[in-house]
Amino acid sequence: MTANLLLNSQEVRKLPAGTLFKAIFVVSAISQRSDKNGKPYYDITVTDSLGNIEAKVWSDAQWLDKSESLPQSEDDRLPAEKIGQLAGKSVGVNGKVAEYRGLLQFNFNKITLLNQEKYPPAGYLPHSPIALEELISRFERLVSGCGGEAGKFLRFVFKDELWQRFRDWPAAVSHHHAYANGLLEHTLSVAECAKAMAASMTEAGYEIDMDIVVAGALLHDLGKLEAYRMTPVPEITVEGALLDHVAQGYLRFNELAAQFGLSEKPRTHLAHILLSHHGQREFGSPVIPATPEALIVSAADELDFKIFCWNDAVKNLTDEQPISAWNNSTQRRFWKK
């Protein structure tokens, strides 16, 4: 069976074994390997606006270069040195769905580097499913409702170039919200959840500083501005790999707090939330949450991460197959209700 039309990633994932397909994707990652016979092949991850596909490109595959108009007499094979430079580029693929050890596997037998002006990568990349205007409106509502010195500090931080990057950045390169506007979407979900939990705890008689909760939630992933970049796919930076976003967020926060003149008590409160928001040392937090506000932000952060993973794992499941594959990020399988 051959697919004549260009398919998207969701359609490709639903194809049965033996099906041929064509598609246009952006290369997210590519790395060379060797098979058991010593022949080179590539592991490649490609993406479009609907998701990612991991595929194999075996040694007999064709690599073509159609990025520029060449005379018919000229060789259009993609030079080997350019193959490793495809990350962030739009490519056309011809592939086949195979079966390996009882699981479906995607093999690309022809990869064509496309003209990047005619097929701009940004047109094929995923972004938040929520309209940017709505995300911005929700963010502004949270900031304007945050009072005291913490609220003034938020309005000092989220402006100009920092705000533009925060608005457009991914929250990760995989696992959760790994797309344009993902950092803003995730931050809003955490902050709104944390605010609701703080309100419930206050009604139950606990003493909670709502302004610190909201400000801490909106600032908790500040370090991801240094840890990731869009090129145009989400990528981790050298600093992100070696220092991690928790440490980078603390460093950036201290710089901004000094510029603003943030007083000692809210500065310590907020710094503690940034350093403890992963909840446990084995998850990357230098310290564990030691205040009600830090506990609330950490819980909201973990909850948003896990529910995002649940949604991503079950969205393509059928009623006949309601249990997801093993999710490494959360160390569990998920059930489609």
PDB file of N, CA and C in Angstrom, residues 14 32 82 112 264 283:
ATOM      1  N   LYS A  14      -0.368   6.089  12.702  1.00  0.00           N
ATOM      2  CA  LYS A  14      -1.525   5.195  12.667  1.00  0.00           C
ATOM      3  C   LYS A  14      -1.464   4.191  11.511  1.00  0.00           C
ATOM      4  N   GLN A  32      24.661   9.393  14.051  1.00  0.00           N
ATOM      5  CA  GLN A  32      25.133   8.230  13.295  1.00  0.00           C
ATOM      6  C   GLN A  32      25.441   7.072  14.233  1.00  0.00           C
ATOM      7  N   LYS A  82      27.093  17.112   5.259  1.00  0.00           N
ATOM      8  CA  LYS A  82      25.898  17.923   5.512  1.00  0.00           C
ATOM      9  C   LYS A  82      24.804  17.135   6.244  1.00  0.00           C
ATOM     10  N   THR A 112      15.212  14.171   1.658  1.00  0.00           N
ATOM     11  CA  THR A 112      15.541  15.263   0.746  1.00  0.00           C
ATOM     12  C   THR A 112      15.593  16.576   1.497  1.00  0.00           C
ATOM     13  N   GLU A 264      15.194  41.725  51.589  1.00  0.00           N
ATOM     14  CA  GLU A 264      15.738  40.420  51.966  1.00  0.00           C
ATOM     15  C   GLU A 264      14.684  39.327  52.102  1.00  0.00           C
ATOM     16  N   PHE A 283      15.884  14.780  42.000  1.00  0.00           N
ATOM     17  CA  PHE A 283      15.242  15.329  40.809  1.00  0.00           C
ATOM     18  C   PHE A 283      15.859  16.663  40.390  1.00  0.00           C
TER      19      PHE A 283
END
